[in-house]
């Protein structure tokens, strides 16, 4: 990836928040099949996050009964995913750290970084910390203020779309919370 990704990252909508995040070294020898499985797990986790955050069904072409069934199906899938991961104690989660992220990458404190450029960002969303997003990344840029920009590796169109929707929903929710606190 080129250093040109930083300006594009800076221009896109991003979320700045304190999240449970860890950065680990990534297996650079991972084959395409294991990366595809990782992308599928991330897309499923992001769908679960969306279902858990959802307050009401989005209007679609289907009737209200089909919308409700789709919403219940998504929540049931999220529940199954959560049961599989819920045994992870909250005490084993990484601490909250100030980050800024969007679908292209993430800015993290440099002290989170292990040695090397091939990394994996592990995000635990607030809606369900036992869910995990594992985002392969590479170190693109270090800043003098103790932060670093990690560019996410592309894992396919479905993964990129799901990540973009997650960022958009989170950003929209943060704006709504800010507006609500001002009134």
Short mmCIF file of C-alpha atoms in Angstrom, two decimals:
data_model
loop_
_atom_site.label_atom_id
_atom_site.label_comp_id
_atom_site.label_asym_id
_atom_site.label_seq_id
_atom_site.Cartn_x
_atom_site.Cartn_y
_atom_site.Cartn_z
CA UNK A 1 0.00 0.00 0.00
CA UNK A 2 1.16 3.47 -0.67
CA UNK A 3 1.53 6.42 1.66
CA UNK A 4 -1.28 8.02 -0.38
CA UNK A 5 -3.79 6.14 1.79
CA UNK A 6 -3.34 8.55 4.72
CA UNK A 7 -4.86 11.57 2.90
CA UNK A 8 -7.81 9.44 1.78
CA UNK A 9 -8.28 8.16 5.34
CA UNK A 10 -8.20 11.75 6.64
CA UNK A 11 -10.91 12.88 4.24
CA UNK A 12 -13.41 10.12 5.02
CA UNK A 13 -15.95 9.97 7.80
CA UNK A 14 -14.30 8.44 10.82
CA UNK A 15 -15.13 7.59 14.40
CA UNK A 16 -13.02 8.93 17.26
CA UNK A 17 -13.71 7.12 20.50
CA UNK A 18 -12.22 5.16 23.36
CA UNK A 19 -12.61 1.51 22.40
CA UNK A 20 -11.33 -1.82 23.63
CA UNK A 21 -8.57 -2.45 21.13
CA UNK A 22 -5.43 -4.53 20.89
CA UNK A 23 -2.88 -4.87 18.12
CA UNK A 24 -1.03 -8.13 17.58
CA UNK A 25 1.44 -9.45 15.06
CA UNK A 26 -0.22 -10.99 12.01
CA UNK A 27 0.67 -14.23 10.28
CA UNK A 28 1.96 -13.03 6.91
CA UNK A 29 1.84 -16.57 5.55
CA UNK A 30 -1.96 -16.79 5.86
CA UNK A 31 -3.41 -18.22 2.67
CA UNK A 32 -6.34 -16.79 0.73
CA UNK A 33 -8.75 -19.32 2.23
CA UNK A 34 -7.94 -18.34 5.82
CA UNK A 35 -8.25 -14.64 4.95
CA UNK A 36 -11.63 -15.38 3.32
CA UNK A 37 -12.77 -17.15 6.52
CA UNK A 38 -11.58 -14.18 8.57
CA UNK A 39 -13.54 -11.83 6.30
CA UNK A 40 -16.66 -14.00 6.69
CA UNK A 41 -16.33 -14.00 10.49
CA UNK A 42 -15.89 -10.23 10.52
CA UNK A 43 -18.91 -9.69 8.25
CA UNK A 44 -21.00 -11.95 10.49
CA UNK A 45 -19.78 -10.11 13.60
CA UNK A 46 -20.62 -6.74 12.03
CA UNK A 47 -24.09 -8.04 11.12
CA UNK A 48 -24.51 -9.14 14.74
CA UNK A 49 -23.39 -5.72 15.95
CA UNK A 50 -25.91 -4.07 13.63
CA UNK A 51 -28.69 -6.37 14.85
CA UNK A 52 -27.88 -5.66 18.49
CA UNK A 53 -27.76 -1.91 17.90
CA UNK A 54 -30.93 -1.87 15.84
CA UNK A 55 -33.94 -0.22 17.43
CA UNK A 56 -36.44 -0.77 14.62
CA UNK A 57 -36.40 -2.36 11.17
CA UNK A 58 -35.23 -0.32 8.21
CA UNK A 59 -37.90 0.28 5.58
CA UNK A 60 -37.50 -2.12 2.67
CA UNK A 61 -39.55 -3.36 -0.25
CA UNK A 62 -40.78 -6.32 1.83
CA UNK A 63 -43.87 -6.02 3.96
CA UNK A 64 -43.77 -5.35 7.70
CA UNK A 65 -44.06 -9.04 8.59
CA UNK A 66 -41.02 -9.94 6.46
CA UNK A 67 -39.09 -7.02 7.93
CA UNK A 68 -39.86 -8.19 11.43
CA UNK A 69 -38.86 -11.77 10.59
CA UNK A 70 -35.59 -10.57 9.07
CA UNK A 71 -34.89 -8.48 12.18
CA UNK A 72 -35.65 -11.40 14.49
CA UNK A 73 -33.51 -13.71 12.36
CA UNK A 74 -30.58 -11.29 12.58
CA UNK A 75 -30.97 -11.02 16.35
CA UNK A 76 -31.18 -14.79 16.70
CA UNK A 77 -28.00 -15.16 14.65
CA UNK A 78 -26.37 -12.57 16.90
CA UNK A 79 -27.48 -14.51 19.97
CA UNK A 80 -25.99 -17.74 18.64
CA UNK A 81 -22.73 -15.91 17.90
CA UNK A 82 -22.72 -14.37 21.37
CA UNK A 83 -23.31 -17.66 23.15
CA UNK A 84 -20.31 -19.06 21.34
CA UNK A 85 -18.12 -16.22 22.54
CA UNK A 86 -19.76 -15.14 25.79
CA UNK A 87 -17.60 -17.30 27.99
CA UNK A 88 -14.76 -14.84 27.54
CA UNK A 89 -14.53 -12.92 30.84
CA UNK A 90 -14.66 -9.12 30.59
CA UNK A 91 -11.46 -8.93 32.64
CA UNK A 92 -9.56 -10.55 29.78
CA UNK A 93 -10.56 -7.79 27.35
CA UNK A 94 -8.01 -5.18 26.36
CA UNK A 95 -8.28 -1.76 28.02
CA UNK A 96 -10.00 1.17 26.34
CA UNK A 97 -7.74 3.33 24.22
CA UNK A 98 -8.36 6.50 22.23
CA UNK A 99 -8.57 5.59 18.53
CA UNK A 100 -9.88 7.04 15.30
CA UNK A 101 -11.01 4.63 12.59
CA UNK A 102 -12.90 4.27 9.36
CA UNK A 103 -13.13 1.61 6.66
CA UNK A 104 -9.57 2.29 5.45
CA UNK A 105 -7.66 2.07 8.71
CA UNK A 106 -7.19 3.13 12.30
CA UNK A 107 -5.06 5.56 14.27
CA UNK A 108 -3.87 4.01 17.53
CA UNK A 109 -1.40 4.88 20.28
CA UNK A 110 2.05 3.67 19.20
CA UNK A 111 2.56 1.82 22.48
CA UNK A 112 -0.04 -0.74 21.34
CA UNK A 113 2.14 -1.84 18.42
CA UNK A 114 4.23 -4.99 18.51
CA UNK A 115 7.37 -5.13 16.43
CA UNK A 116 6.88 -5.39 12.67
CA UNK A 117 4.64 -3.97 9.99
CA UNK A 118 2.23 -6.90 9.53
CA UNK A 119 -0.42 -6.49 12.21
CA UNK A 120 -3.92 -7.47 13.26
CA UNK A 121 -6.24 -4.95 14.93
CA UNK A 122 -8.61 -6.61 17.40
CA UNK A 123 -11.66 -4.43 18.17
CA UNK A 124 -14.25 -5.32 20.82
CA UNK A 125 -17.45 -3.29 20.24
CA UNK A 126 -19.24 -1.76 23.22
CA UNK A 127 -22.60 -3.28 22.28
CA UNK A 128 -21.12 -6.72 23.00
CA UNK A 129 -17.45 -6.83 24.01
CA UNK A 130 -17.28 -10.59 23.52
CA UNK A 131 -17.77 -10.06 19.78
CA UNK A 132 -14.48 -9.51 18.05
CA UNK A 133 -13.44 -7.85 14.82
CA UNK A 134 -10.04 -9.01 13.63
CA UNK A 135 -8.79 -6.60 10.99
CA UNK A 136 -5.50 -7.41 9.26
CA UNK A 137 -3.49 -4.22 8.89
CA UNK A 138 -0.09 -2.85 8.07
CA UNK A 139 1.79 0.00 9.70
CA UNK A 140 1.62 2.89 7.24
CA UNK A 141 2.69 5.92 9.22
CA UNK A 142 4.02 6.90 12.65
CA UNK A 143 3.45 10.36 14.08
CA UNK A 144 5.61 12.40 16.44
CA UNK A 145 2.77 12.63 18.96
CA UNK A 146 2.91 8.92 19.80
CA UNK A 147 0.21 7.69 17.42
CA UNK A 148 0.41 5.44 14.38
CA UNK A 149 -1.80 4.93 11.32
CA UNK A 150 -2.54 1.31 10.43
CA UNK A 151 -4.08 0.63 7.02
CA UNK A 152 -6.54 -2.24 6.86
CA UNK A 153 -5.83 -4.93 4.29
CA UNK A 154 -8.65 -5.33 1.78
CA UNK A 155 -10.69 -8.46 2.50
CA UNK A 156 -13.25 -8.14 -0.26
CA UNK A 157 -16.19 -5.97 -1.18
CA UNK A 158 -18.66 -7.45 1.34
CA UNK A 159 -16.17 -6.86 4.16
CA UNK A 160 -15.46 -3.29 3.05
CA UNK A 161 -19.20 -2.53 2.75
CA UNK A 162 -19.94 -3.97 6.21
CA UNK A 163 -17.09 -1.97 7.74
CA UNK A 164 -18.27 1.21 5.99
CA UNK A 165 -21.81 0.69 7.35
CA UNK A 166 -20.44 0.08 10.86
CA UNK A 167 -18.46 3.32 10.74
CA UNK A 168 -21.44 5.25 9.37
CA UNK A 169 -23.84 3.93 12.04
CA UNK A 170 -21.36 4.59 14.83
CA UNK A 171 -20.63 8.10 13.56
CA UNK A 172 -24.34 8.86 13.20
CA UNK A 173 -25.02 7.57 16.73
CA UNK A 174 -22.19 9.69 18.19
CA UNK A 175 -23.64 12.80 16.53
CA UNK A 176 -27.11 11.99 17.89
CA UNK A 177 -25.71 11.47 21.39
CA UNK A 178 -23.86 14.80 21.21
CA UNK A 179 -26.99 16.63 20.06
CA UNK A 180 -29.05 14.97 22.77
CA UNK A 181 -26.57 15.97 25.49
CA UNK A 182 -26.71 19.60 24.31
CA UNK A 183 -30.50 19.81 24.71
#
